[in-house]
XYZ file of C-alpha atoms in Angstrom:
329
model
C -13.475 4.992 -23.632
C -14.313 5.461 -19.988
C -14.327 8.925 -19.287
C -12.407 8.504 -16.433
C -9.509 7.144 -17.672
C -9.468 9.685 -20.482
C -5.850 11.310 -19.697
C -6.569 14.720 -20.373
C -3.293 17.488 -22.292
C -4.836 20.050 -19.457
C -4.054 17.799 -17.054
C -0.863 15.951 -16.971
C 1.348 17.943 -13.878
C -0.536 15.366 -11.802
C -1.665 12.622 -13.813
C 0.574 8.922 -12.394
C -0.115 5.691 -13.833
C 0.283 2.620 -11.435
C 0.653 -1.133 -11.945
C 0.471 -3.540 -9.058
C -0.382 -7.423 -8.134
C -1.138 -9.604 -5.529
C -1.956 -13.160 -4.982
C -5.827 -14.723 -4.883
C -5.420 -14.902 -0.984
C -4.440 -10.964 -0.579
C -6.327 -10.229 -3.612
C -9.072 -9.079 -1.967
C -5.929 -7.278 1.662
C -5.271 -4.956 -2.084
C -8.149 -3.835 -3.744
C -8.673 -2.641 0.490
C -5.550 -1.124 0.270
C -5.809 0.514 -3.213
C -9.441 2.522 -1.898
C -7.390 3.780 0.817
C -4.470 5.328 -0.691
C -6.284 5.957 -4.299
C -9.443 6.951 -3.147
C -12.677 7.470 -6.191
C -9.227 6.444 -8.878
C -9.433 2.938 -7.376
C -13.078 2.288 -8.084
C -12.152 2.531 -12.098
C -8.971 0.310 -12.115
C -8.228 -2.083 -14.500
C -6.814 -5.756 -13.645
C -2.803 -4.775 -12.392
C -3.585 -0.784 -13.885
C -4.749 1.968 -12.204
C -4.600 6.078 -13.779
C -4.819 8.341 -10.753
C -3.737 12.413 -9.866
C -2.471 11.119 -6.195
C 1.256 10.498 -6.775
C 2.256 8.008 -4.282
C 5.986 6.499 -2.970
C 5.805 3.132 -5.552
C 7.802 1.390 -1.846
C 5.068 2.493 0.522
C 2.911 -0.630 -1.051
C 3.939 -3.892 -1.250
C 1.286 -4.584 -4.058
C 2.271 -1.200 -6.179
C 5.163 -2.672 -8.704
C 5.449 0.708 -9.879
C 4.777 4.488 -11.346
C 4.823 6.206 -14.269
C 4.477 10.055 -13.936
C 2.905 10.692 -17.592
C 4.599 13.601 -19.505
C 2.458 12.924 -22.988
C -0.270 11.356 -24.592
C -1.606 10.571 -27.752
C -4.623 8.966 -29.922
C -1.751 6.034 -31.249
C 1.804 5.510 -30.938
C 2.385 7.288 -33.766
C 1.253 10.799 -32.397
C 1.944 9.596 -29.039
C 6.567 9.535 -31.233
C 5.188 12.502 -32.959
C 4.297 14.518 -29.834
C 8.041 12.888 -28.116
C 10.259 14.268 -31.277
C 10.353 17.709 -29.763
C 9.181 17.863 -25.981
C 11.701 18.132 -24.042
C 11.251 14.720 -21.669
C 14.348 15.066 -18.884
C 17.354 16.307 -17.943
C 20.116 16.922 -21.086
C 22.840 15.220 -21.071
C 20.400 11.894 -19.150
C 20.301 8.680 -21.143
C 17.580 7.138 -21.420
C 15.560 3.811 -23.019
C 11.542 2.891 -23.975
C 9.807 -0.277 -21.946
C 6.440 -1.350 -23.047
C 4.100 -1.618 -19.634
C 2.858 -5.208 -20.408
C 0.231 -3.984 -17.730
C -1.637 -2.028 -20.864
C -3.049 -2.979 -24.427
C -2.051 -6.681 -25.343
C 0.713 -6.622 -27.634
C 3.104 -10.070 -29.276
C 6.801 -9.825 -27.692
C 8.036 -8.316 -30.883
C 4.912 -6.118 -31.507
C 5.583 -4.564 -27.909
C 10.174 -3.417 -29.851
C 8.740 -1.839 -32.535
C 6.487 0.667 -30.484
C 9.584 0.874 -27.536
C 11.842 1.815 -31.561
C 9.326 3.578 -32.636
C 8.946 5.589 -29.983
C 12.168 5.600 -28.623
C 13.729 6.414 -32.039
C 12.220 10.129 -32.624
C 13.491 11.369 -28.515
C 15.948 13.682 -28.340
C 18.931 11.907 -26.334
C 21.289 9.085 -26.390
C 19.667 5.351 -25.950
C 21.007 3.444 -23.493
C 19.700 0.559 -23.303
C 21.464 -1.554 -20.523
C 21.604 1.416 -17.896
C 19.694 4.063 -18.306
C 19.614 7.636 -16.342
C 15.906 7.366 -16.977
C 13.830 4.261 -17.677
C 10.822 6.196 -20.625
C 7.206 3.766 -19.900
C 4.916 3.530 -22.827
C 1.646 1.908 -22.925
C -1.226 1.558 -24.423
C -4.992 2.023 -22.269
C -8.029 1.302 -23.770
C -6.941 2.892 -27.434
C -4.757 6.498 -25.500
C -1.491 5.987 -25.552
C 0.924 7.675 -22.567
C 4.171 7.806 -22.179
C 6.325 9.081 -18.998
C 9.543 8.220 -16.553
C 9.322 4.887 -14.297
C 10.106 4.750 -11.011
C 10.138 1.120 -9.715
C 9.693 0.682 -6.068
C 13.429 -0.415 -3.783
C 11.461 -3.261 -2.212
C 13.101 -1.840 1.641
C 10.307 -4.138 3.657
C 11.746 -7.043 2.404
C 14.872 -6.360 4.696
C 12.052 -7.075 7.295
C 11.171 -10.150 6.138
C 13.335 -11.859 8.178
C 13.364 -10.591 11.988
C 15.462 -11.576 14.557
C 12.086 -12.621 17.211
C 8.447 -13.180 16.135
C 6.011 -15.523 16.640
C 4.617 -17.818 13.920
C 1.048 -16.966 13.847
C 2.213 -12.550 13.768
C 1.651 -10.536 10.465
C 3.585 -10.818 7.463
C 5.827 -8.197 7.086
C 3.550 -7.191 3.385
C 0.154 -8.047 5.577
C 1.541 -4.915 8.009
C 3.072 -3.002 5.453
C -0.653 -3.191 3.997
C -2.963 -2.353 7.270
C -0.540 0.950 8.030
C -0.918 2.165 4.619
C -5.116 0.803 5.501
C -5.218 2.621 8.463
C -2.950 5.856 7.356
C -2.770 6.435 4.006
C -1.857 9.844 4.676
C 0.742 10.072 7.163
C 2.401 13.897 7.901
C 1.498 14.485 10.935
C -0.351 11.268 11.992
C -0.125 9.342 15.238
C -1.031 5.934 15.962
C -0.569 3.602 17.565
C -0.646 -0.193 18.146
C -2.033 -1.990 21.611
C -1.510 -4.987 21.208
C 1.673 -5.311 19.471
C 3.273 -8.503 19.403
C 6.117 -8.288 18.365
C 6.451 -5.949 16.329
C 6.083 -6.809 12.732
C 3.442 -2.956 12.542
C 5.237 -0.852 13.851
C 8.341 -1.738 12.307
C 6.471 -1.072 9.018
C 4.252 2.177 9.983
C 7.775 3.370 11.597
C 9.220 2.843 8.147
C 6.443 4.823 5.956
C 7.649 8.220 8.486
C 4.494 7.476 10.378
C 4.673 7.947 14.897
C 2.750 4.891 16.518
C 3.662 3.655 19.408
C 3.361 0.387 20.490
C 2.224 -1.224 24.478
C 1.722 -5.209 24.900
C 0.681 -7.197 27.590
C 2.938 -9.968 27.349
C 6.718 -8.855 28.994
C 8.287 -11.591 26.346
C 5.891 -9.838 23.086
C 7.428 -6.528 24.643
C 11.372 -8.629 24.440
C 10.860 -8.682 20.698
C 9.275 -6.100 19.527
C 12.532 -4.058 22.007
C 14.817 -6.610 19.601
C 13.704 -5.728 16.663
C 13.118 -2.079 16.723
C 16.952 -2.158 17.863
C 17.577 -4.488 15.243
C 15.992 -2.235 12.191
C 17.404 0.861 13.355
C 14.497 2.113 15.960
C 14.226 3.174 19.461
C 13.139 0.560 21.099
C 11.373 2.866 23.831
C 8.444 3.581 21.870
C 7.146 0.548 22.933
C 5.952 -0.281 26.472
C 4.219 -3.232 28.466
C 0.491 -3.012 29.388
C -2.661 -3.625 29.409
C -4.347 -1.166 25.986
C -7.695 -0.944 28.372
C -5.359 0.862 30.817
C -2.881 2.949 28.495
C -3.669 6.652 27.856
C -3.921 9.325 25.425
C -5.281 10.339 22.257
C -4.337 8.890 18.580
C -4.750 10.052 15.501
C -5.472 6.105 14.154
C -5.094 2.313 15.133
C -4.029 -0.948 14.454
C -5.874 -4.169 16.634
C -5.288 -8.036 16.235
C -6.990 -9.136 18.437
C -5.483 -12.207 20.536
C -6.701 -15.858 18.982
C -3.934 -17.549 19.723
C -4.533 -21.311 21.822
C -3.157 -19.200 24.763
C -4.746 -16.105 24.286
C -8.852 -16.714 23.722
C -11.408 -13.918 24.501
C -14.092 -14.352 25.699
C -16.976 -11.721 24.678
C -17.011 -9.719 27.410
C -12.562 -9.225 27.121
C -12.859 -7.940 23.302
C -16.102 -5.554 24.058
C -14.068 -4.102 26.401
C -10.754 -4.056 24.606
C -12.884 -2.448 21.475
C -14.195 0.438 24.325
C -10.970 0.850 25.107
C -10.308 1.230 21.274
C -12.487 3.331 20.688
C -11.608 5.456 23.470
C -7.588 6.205 21.768
C -7.980 6.398 18.391
C -11.896 7.309 15.937
C -10.479 5.496 13.370
C -8.334 1.509 13.277
C -7.929 -1.148 11.896
C -8.842 -4.388 13.320
C -8.029 -7.941 12.390
C -9.841 -11.039 13.724
C -10.449 -14.726 12.723
C -13.675 -14.042 13.157
C -15.910 -14.307 10.511
C -18.634 -10.624 11.893
C -17.549 -8.867 14.670
C -19.659 -5.439 13.703
C -22.114 -5.868 16.463
C -19.497 -5.676 19.336
C -17.403 -2.859 16.864
C -20.565 -0.899 16.597
C -21.121 -1.129 20.453
C -18.321 0.296 21.562
C -18.970 3.085 18.727
C -16.920 2.639 15.254
C -19.277 2.047 12.164
C -17.093 -0.696 9.436
C -16.434 1.381 6.127
C -14.264 -1.163 4.889
C -13.334 -4.915 4.724
C -11.679 -7.835 3.351
C -10.319 -11.567 4.097
C -6.743 -12.562 3.322
C -6.354 -16.382 3.555
C -2.977 -18.460 5.177
C -3.514 -22.045 3.919
C -6.913 -22.154 5.613
C -5.718 -19.641 8.056
C -8.347 -16.976 7.586
C -7.861 -12.997 8.740
C -11.269 -10.657 8.246
C -9.520 -6.664 8.305
C -11.780 -4.428 9.188
C -11.186 -0.472 9.444
C -13.625 1.134 11.622
C -13.836 5.252 11.645
C -15.890 6.640 14.544
C -19.863 7.320 14.172
C -21.238 10.295 13.339
C -23.193 12.120 16.405
């Protein structure tokens, strides 16, 4: 068995299991976001399942579908059931149910229900299949059995899908949220900027995860739309200002630059170089979105280095995402 996946009993206090899913068109973006959020743990993940010592709210990501706070492990379902019989898994008086997590080792429907009954029958407490206070996730990962408390996302970002104002080519709420996570995996005390914010899609997702963000755009129609959207979702509209990003002053911890690419905003190479130089002046870390296959040379000329990258498809339209950090001096 892969030792990096073995949740030893003495290490369980900070061990979490996550399930995730993505469409083929966003599979690379999902992987890139998992690398940003989970670090080396993401390199040892399995299809649709990841084990980490990092505790992350599953609502943070559009791709995370569940977090299980692991309480017990065992080499077999029987051993796990025996351990569960003498453990205090949740607050006294709470009702519970046990559900087998399908992302684990494959079992038939009947086998899954039998495993749930096996473990559930040994747990002290009142069983409630319809409306339990606690859902306990049961899963086998390459032969090691885990039991823990499930936390499912509320999908708060779904509320942001339908905005009052938007571009037809604007970032989706899901992609914007994922880019925010790649830009700023940690949110505490982080100040970020979107200097070409458009209708505010990135701003709204950044604000909803607790980031301190400012937006700017040279297009007054975009600023008007961004302010409308911010107010609609309960955020201050003064967070966005009208102006050229090349004239923006200040220092930020990180930035997102979705470079203009529609027919009305075709940029020359020199204009792109100027924007990237301004971005580097504003922030040492940046997520850059382009429709070009390779901006690496211009990014490096601006003083960045590319540390990760991916592609996202929407039909025949392809976006390239570059995670950049300042070069070591």
